[in-house]
XYZ file of N, CA, C and O in Angstrom:
444
model
N 18.630 -7.826 -9.366
C 17.425 -6.424 -9.770
C 16.829 -6.158 -8.508
O 16.188 -7.051 -7.700
N 16.712 -4.924 -8.082
C 16.015 -4.492 -6.963
C 14.158 -5.051 -7.220
O 13.922 -4.479 -8.194
N 14.042 -5.417 -6.059
C 12.577 -5.453 -6.084
C 12.140 -4.101 -5.336
O 12.266 -3.729 -4.052
N 10.618 -3.708 -5.884
C 9.940 -2.681 -5.362
C 8.660 -3.077 -4.643
O 7.934 -3.916 -5.609
N 8.303 -3.026 -3.783
C 7.190 -2.901 -2.907
C 6.234 -1.759 -2.287
O 6.915 -1.102 -2.220
N 4.723 -2.066 -2.463
C 4.374 -0.834 -2.495
C 3.472 -1.378 -1.239
O 2.592 -2.566 -1.240
N 3.282 -0.735 -0.246
C 2.411 -1.124 1.167
C 1.621 0.076 1.579
O 2.063 1.288 2.027
N 0.507 -0.399 1.465
C -0.678 0.704 2.223
C -1.307 0.262 3.743
O -0.550 -0.428 3.844
N -1.163 1.467 4.386
C -1.413 1.323 5.644
C 0.109 1.046 6.064
O 0.335 0.421 7.436
N 1.029 1.603 5.932
C 2.590 1.519 6.229
C 2.750 2.394 7.417
O 3.912 2.156 8.170
N 1.977 2.983 7.832
C 2.257 4.091 9.122
C 2.213 3.337 10.481
O 2.662 3.854 11.536
N 1.628 1.828 10.150
C 1.249 1.454 11.818
C 0.881 -0.032 11.667
O 0.805 -0.632 10.443
N 1.036 -0.650 12.650
C 0.313 -2.185 12.578
C 1.252 -3.183 11.402
O 2.479 -2.963 11.093
N 0.462 -4.102 10.901
C 0.814 -4.902 9.747
C 1.528 -4.202 8.887
O 2.706 -4.734 8.475
N 0.987 -3.233 8.571
C 1.830 -2.499 7.180
C 3.059 -1.905 7.592
O 3.845 -2.305 6.447
N 3.377 -1.609 8.852
C 4.412 -0.941 9.137
C 5.422 -2.520 9.385
O 6.705 -2.429 9.019
N 5.367 -3.353 9.712
C 5.651 -4.764 10.069
C 6.150 -5.120 8.640
O 7.410 -5.374 8.232
N 5.368 -5.207 7.582
C 5.162 -5.732 6.068
C 6.615 -4.977 5.756
O 7.512 -5.419 5.182
N 6.453 -3.571 5.728
C 7.344 -2.411 4.948
C 8.680 -2.715 5.687
O 9.822 -2.763 4.848
N 8.783 -2.844 6.992
C 10.243 -3.039 7.669
C 10.543 -4.615 7.336
O 11.978 -4.530 6.968
N 9.957 -5.543 7.160
C 10.522 -6.922 6.958
C 10.965 -6.989 5.310
O 12.350 -7.425 5.235
N 10.331 -6.177 4.348
C 10.934 -6.336 2.992
C 12.303 -5.769 2.553
O 12.552 -5.863 2.139
N 11.661 -4.413 3.698
C 13.328 -3.423 3.520
C 14.317 -4.054 4.379
O 15.628 -4.386 3.411
N 14.192 -4.702 4.813
C 15.476 -5.387 5.517
C 15.741 -6.973 4.446
O 17.124 -7.034 4.758
N 14.879 -7.444 3.731
C 14.726 -8.234 2.857
C 15.712 -7.934 1.697
O 15.922 -8.386 0.546
N 15.791 -6.307 1.356
C 16.474 -6.333 0.328
C 15.591 -5.656 -0.617
O 16.159 -5.071 -1.971
N 14.487 -5.394 -0.187
C 13.375 -4.876 -1.221
C 13.304 -3.126 -1.204
O 13.583 -2.484 0.162
N 13.406 -2.157 -2.083
C 12.717 -0.929 -1.865
C 11.405 -0.937 -1.652
O 10.218 -1.598 -2.045
N 10.798 0.290 -0.993
C 9.617 0.392 -0.648
C 9.097 1.165 -0.513
O 9.556 2.711 -0.419
N 7.638 1.389 -1.059
C 6.644 2.567 -1.453
C 5.778 2.768 -0.349
O 5.174 1.669 0.060
N 6.089 3.610 1.035
C 4.955 3.429 2.119
C 3.877 4.604 1.916
O 4.123 5.642 1.547
N 2.951 4.334 1.999
C 1.360 4.619 1.662
C 0.592 4.835 2.758
O 0.578 3.596 3.337
N 0.169 5.732 3.329
C -1.057 6.136 4.302
C -1.597 7.249 4.696
O -0.722 8.248 3.784
N -2.345 7.653 5.160
C -2.518 8.945 5.243
C -1.825 10.017 6.412
O -2.091 11.396 6.371
N -1.194 9.656 7.359
C -0.535 10.249 7.892
C 1.153 10.053 7.910
O 2.010 9.324 8.100
N 1.568 11.452 6.958
C 2.849 11.679 6.936
C 3.930 11.553 8.012
O 4.802 10.454 8.031
N 3.314 11.725 9.313
C 4.552 11.542 10.477
C 4.586 10.113 11.054
O 5.507 9.840 11.513
N 3.357 9.604 10.761
C 3.515 7.577 10.998
C 4.260 7.166 9.932
O 5.189 5.876 10.125
N 4.252 7.470 8.348
C 5.187 7.122 7.565
C 6.569 7.407 7.768
O 7.411 6.594 7.512
N 6.825 8.307 8.264
C 8.054 9.053 8.486
C 8.753 7.962 9.795
O 9.817 7.553 9.783
N 8.099 8.024 10.362
C 8.122 6.805 11.754
C 9.029 5.611 11.283
O 9.875 4.878 11.738
N 7.867 5.052 10.021
C 8.133 3.828 9.518
C 9.487 3.640 8.922
O 10.416 3.021 8.952
N 9.830 5.022 8.277
C 10.818 5.036 6.923
C 12.153 5.145 8.029
O 13.164 4.687 7.513
N 12.333 5.324 9.323
C 13.042 5.654 10.170
C 13.702 4.027 10.355
O 14.964 4.140 10.813
N 12.920 3.282 10.390
C 13.446 1.693 10.561
C 14.178 0.716 9.329
O 14.477 -0.458 9.181
N 13.649 1.661 8.238
C 13.840 0.726 6.899
C 15.699 1.120 6.850
O 16.093 1.849 6.925
N 16.059 -0.030 5.836
C 17.280 -0.147 5.343
C 16.844 0.188 3.447
O 16.254 -0.650 3.198
N 17.816 0.549 2.952
C 18.110 1.102 1.839
C 17.048 1.779 1.269
O 16.386 3.086 1.970
N 16.500 2.034 0.152
C 15.204 2.763 -0.791
C 14.279 2.838 -0.549
O 13.659 1.737 -0.212
N 13.525 3.935 -0.517
C 12.134 4.153 0.122
C 11.659 5.448 -0.686
O 12.276 6.506 -0.797
N 10.331 5.416 -0.481
C 9.462 6.609 -0.991
C 8.148 6.646 0.087
O 7.526 5.727 0.399
N 8.109 7.847 0.616
C 7.422 8.368 1.124
C 6.029 8.916 1.097
O 6.306 9.837 0.494
N 4.738 8.362 0.611
C 3.873 8.771 -0.364
C 2.575 8.841 0.795
O 1.519 8.058 0.508
N 2.299 10.260 1.347
C 0.930 9.948 2.225
C 0.004 10.497 1.511
O 0.009 11.380 0.109
N -1.290 9.799 1.567
C -2.335 9.874 0.609
C -3.572 9.153 0.923
O -3.187 7.938 1.939
N -4.728 9.370 1.052
C -6.034 8.700 1.303
C -6.205 7.878 -0.150
O -6.465 8.717 -1.397
N -6.094 6.569 0.025
C -6.604 5.996 -1.228
C -7.903 5.385 -1.442
O -8.174 4.704 -2.538
N -8.651 6.010 -0.948
C -10.299 6.184 -1.155
C -10.578 7.335 -1.871
O -11.450 7.279 -2.863
N -9.494 8.201 -2.542
C -9.607 9.173 -3.506
C -8.587 8.589 -4.445
O -7.498 8.623 -4.782
N -9.850 8.515 -6.111
C -8.864 7.961 -7.232
C -7.986 8.889 -7.569
O -6.717 8.292 -8.066
N -7.862 10.043 -7.601
C -6.789 10.997 -8.097
C -5.738 10.692 -7.117
O -4.316 10.619 -7.747
N -5.359 10.786 -6.107
C -4.221 10.422 -5.234
C -3.782 8.880 -5.527
O -2.533 8.790 -5.541
N -4.729 7.942 -5.697
C -4.000 6.842 -6.033
C -3.283 7.038 -7.292
O -1.913 6.371 -7.346
N -4.013 7.809 -8.341
C -3.151 7.739 -9.323
C -2.019 8.615 -9.273
O -0.354 8.208 -9.927
N -1.654 9.430 -8.372
C -0.765 10.226 -7.803
C 0.465 9.213 -7.396
O 2.035 9.448 -7.545
N -0.166 8.341 -6.652
C 0.826 7.239 -5.724
C 1.853 6.636 -6.790
O 3.080 6.212 -6.844
N 1.078 6.092 -7.946
C 1.826 5.273 -8.766
C 2.673 5.823 -10.149
O 3.607 5.501 -10.198
N 2.108 7.044 -10.148
C 2.878 7.990 -10.885
C 4.438 8.493 -10.291
O 5.437 8.356 -10.990
N 4.366 8.826 -8.818
C 5.519 8.906 -7.984
C 6.578 7.986 -8.081
O 7.828 7.866 -8.109
N 5.578 6.325 -8.042
C 6.468 5.342 -7.731
C 7.118 5.141 -9.105
O 7.995 4.710 -9.299
N 6.187 5.573 -10.236
C 6.839 5.431 -11.511
C 8.158 6.220 -11.856
O 9.245 5.606 -12.345
N 8.003 7.334 -11.256
C 9.402 8.521 -11.388
C 10.039 7.992 -10.655
O 11.460 8.109 -11.420
N 10.025 7.069 -9.607
C 11.266 7.066 -8.665
C 11.834 5.729 -8.849
O 12.967 5.364 -9.199
N 11.322 4.693 -9.331
C 11.522 2.953 -9.376
C 11.420 2.389 -10.941
O 11.794 1.703 -10.866
N 10.321 3.223 -11.853
C 10.407 2.439 -12.656
C 9.313 1.800 -12.986
O 8.868 1.248 -14.224
N 9.038 1.039 -12.116
C 8.275 -0.142 -11.873
C 7.712 -0.587 -10.149
O 8.505 0.009 -9.377
N 6.576 -1.464 -10.360
C 6.244 -2.081 -9.078
C 6.082 -3.510 -9.010
O 5.480 -3.969 -10.540
N 6.946 -4.251 -8.434
C 6.550 -5.870 -8.358
C 5.562 -6.237 -7.531
O 5.471 -7.281 -7.355
N 5.253 -5.752 -6.485
C 4.290 -6.033 -5.342
C 3.541 -5.047 -4.886
O 4.004 -3.959 -4.298
N 2.282 -5.124 -4.409
C 1.420 -4.441 -3.927
C 1.062 -5.129 -3.137
O 0.097 -6.223 -2.776
N 1.283 -4.384 -1.551
C 0.697 -5.206 -0.481
C -0.383 -4.075 0.091
O -0.086 -3.277 0.570
N -1.825 -4.645 0.105
C -2.693 -3.885 0.309
C -3.153 -4.072 1.789
O -4.019 -5.113 2.282
N -2.916 -2.920 2.687
C -3.016 -3.408 3.908
C -3.930 -1.866 4.795
O -3.605 -1.785 5.628
N -5.161 -1.690 3.990
C -5.399 -0.640 4.236
C -7.285 -0.948 4.515
O -7.706 -1.629 3.930
N -7.907 0.016 5.193
C -9.708 -0.188 4.948
C -9.948 0.959 4.265
O -9.681 2.133 4.652
N -10.678 0.474 3.470
C -11.482 1.905 2.545
C -12.819 1.452 2.484
O -13.235 0.499 2.228
N -13.901 2.355 2.996
C -15.084 2.129 2.835
C -15.722 2.396 4.322
O -15.144 2.673 5.400
N -17.045 1.845 4.348
C -17.726 2.094 5.649
C -18.065 0.611 6.427
O -17.656 -0.160 5.745
N -18.155 0.484 7.811
C -18.411 -0.359 8.457
C -19.566 -0.861 8.634
O -20.193 -0.005 8.758
N -19.970 -2.082 8.100
C -21.318 -2.374 8.062
C -21.876 -2.986 9.406
O -21.288 -3.962 9.996
N -22.803 -2.459 10.211
C -23.036 -2.693 11.463
C -23.677 -4.361 11.327
O -24.561 -4.811 10.450
N -23.376 -5.088 12.394
C -23.948 -6.493 12.514
C -25.380 -6.705 12.019
O -26.161 -5.899 13.030
N -25.598 -7.506 11.268
C -27.436 -7.638 11.044
C -27.678 -7.098 9.625
O -28.490 -7.155 9.302
N -27.083 -6.159 9.144
C -27.389 -5.329 7.781
C -26.746 -6.000 6.766
O -25.773 -6.522 6.750
N -27.240 -5.619 5.865
C -26.654 -6.070 4.432
C -25.577 -5.294 3.773
O -25.698 -3.940 4.146
N -24.076 -5.647 3.892
C -23.165 -4.617 3.220
C -23.854 -4.315 1.758
O -24.501 -4.769 1.013
N -23.055 -3.467 1.273
C -23.441 -2.778 -0.230
C -23.026 -3.866 -1.240
O -21.988 -4.392 -0.943
N -23.503 -4.013 -2.189
C -22.842 -4.623 -3.346
C -21.896 -4.255 -3.930
O -21.609 -3.048 -3.603
N -20.875 -5.235 -4.393
C -19.507 -4.769 -4.946
C -19.453 -4.466 -6.045
O -20.581 -4.710 -6.910
N -18.779 -3.489 -6.307
C -18.611 -3.006 -7.822
C -18.443 -4.297 -8.841
O -17.976 -5.277 -8.308
N -18.504 -4.078 -9.924
C -18.277 -4.837 -10.820
C -17.001 -5.023 -10.983
O -16.126 -4.441 -11.339
N -16.618 -6.667 -11.067
C -15.238 -7.145 -10.750
C -14.375 -6.708 -9.506
O -13.763 -7.401 -9.342
N -14.957 -5.974 -9.017
C -14.432 -6.088 -7.157
C -14.457 -7.434 -6.491
O -15.424 -8.034 -6.504
N -13.311 -7.773 -5.944
C -13.557 -9.045 -5.070
C -13.414 -10.365 -6.055
O -13.703 -11.530 -5.429
N -12.690 -10.340 -6.995
C -12.899 -11.434 -8.162
C -11.217 -11.633 -8.057
O -10.660 -10.775 -8.265
N -10.932 -12.951 -8.195
C -9.429 -13.140 -8.953
C -9.621 -13.119 -10.324
O -10.395 -13.046 -10.974
N -8.310 -13.368 -10.691
C -7.703 -13.273 -12.223
C -8.781 -14.541 -12.911
O -9.052 -14.529 -14.264
N -9.455 -15.077 -12.085
C -10.218 -16.580 -12.879
C -11.429 -16.021 -12.830
O -12.145 -16.778 -13.446
N -11.781 -14.986 -12.368
C -13.222 -14.616 -12.329
C -13.871 -15.060 -11.637
O -15.294 -14.778 -11.379
N -13.925 -15.793 -10.657
C -14.491 -16.620 -9.072
C -13.996 -15.504 -8.261
O -12.877 -14.821 -7.931
N -15.140 -15.421 -6.855
C -14.984 -14.969 -6.180
C -13.955 -15.498 -4.951
O -14.052 -16.858 -4.988
C-alpha cells in the first residue's frame, strides 16, 4: 500500500529535503507552502505521485482546502510533517502570547 505524506514548508530547506527523501522512499507527497513556484521546483525532484497545494497555513479555510484536496486525490493521509512557521516572532526578553487551549500538548495531555 502506498503511503501518503503532507509536508508544509515544502518549497525550500528542510521541507523540500523531507519531501524529496520521502518521495524517493516510495511515498506520495502533498507539497504545501505559500509560493507555488517554489513548490513546483520541489516537485521537479520527486519520483512518483504528488500534489502541489499552495496555501497559507495560517488561514483555517486554506487548511481545510488542503485536506479536502488531499482526500480527493489520495483518500487518506498517513503522515503530516509540519515544517512551517505560523505566527509572530517574539523579541528577546518579552513574554510570548499564551498558547490556545490544547496547543503544544501531546496526546497524553502533557506539554
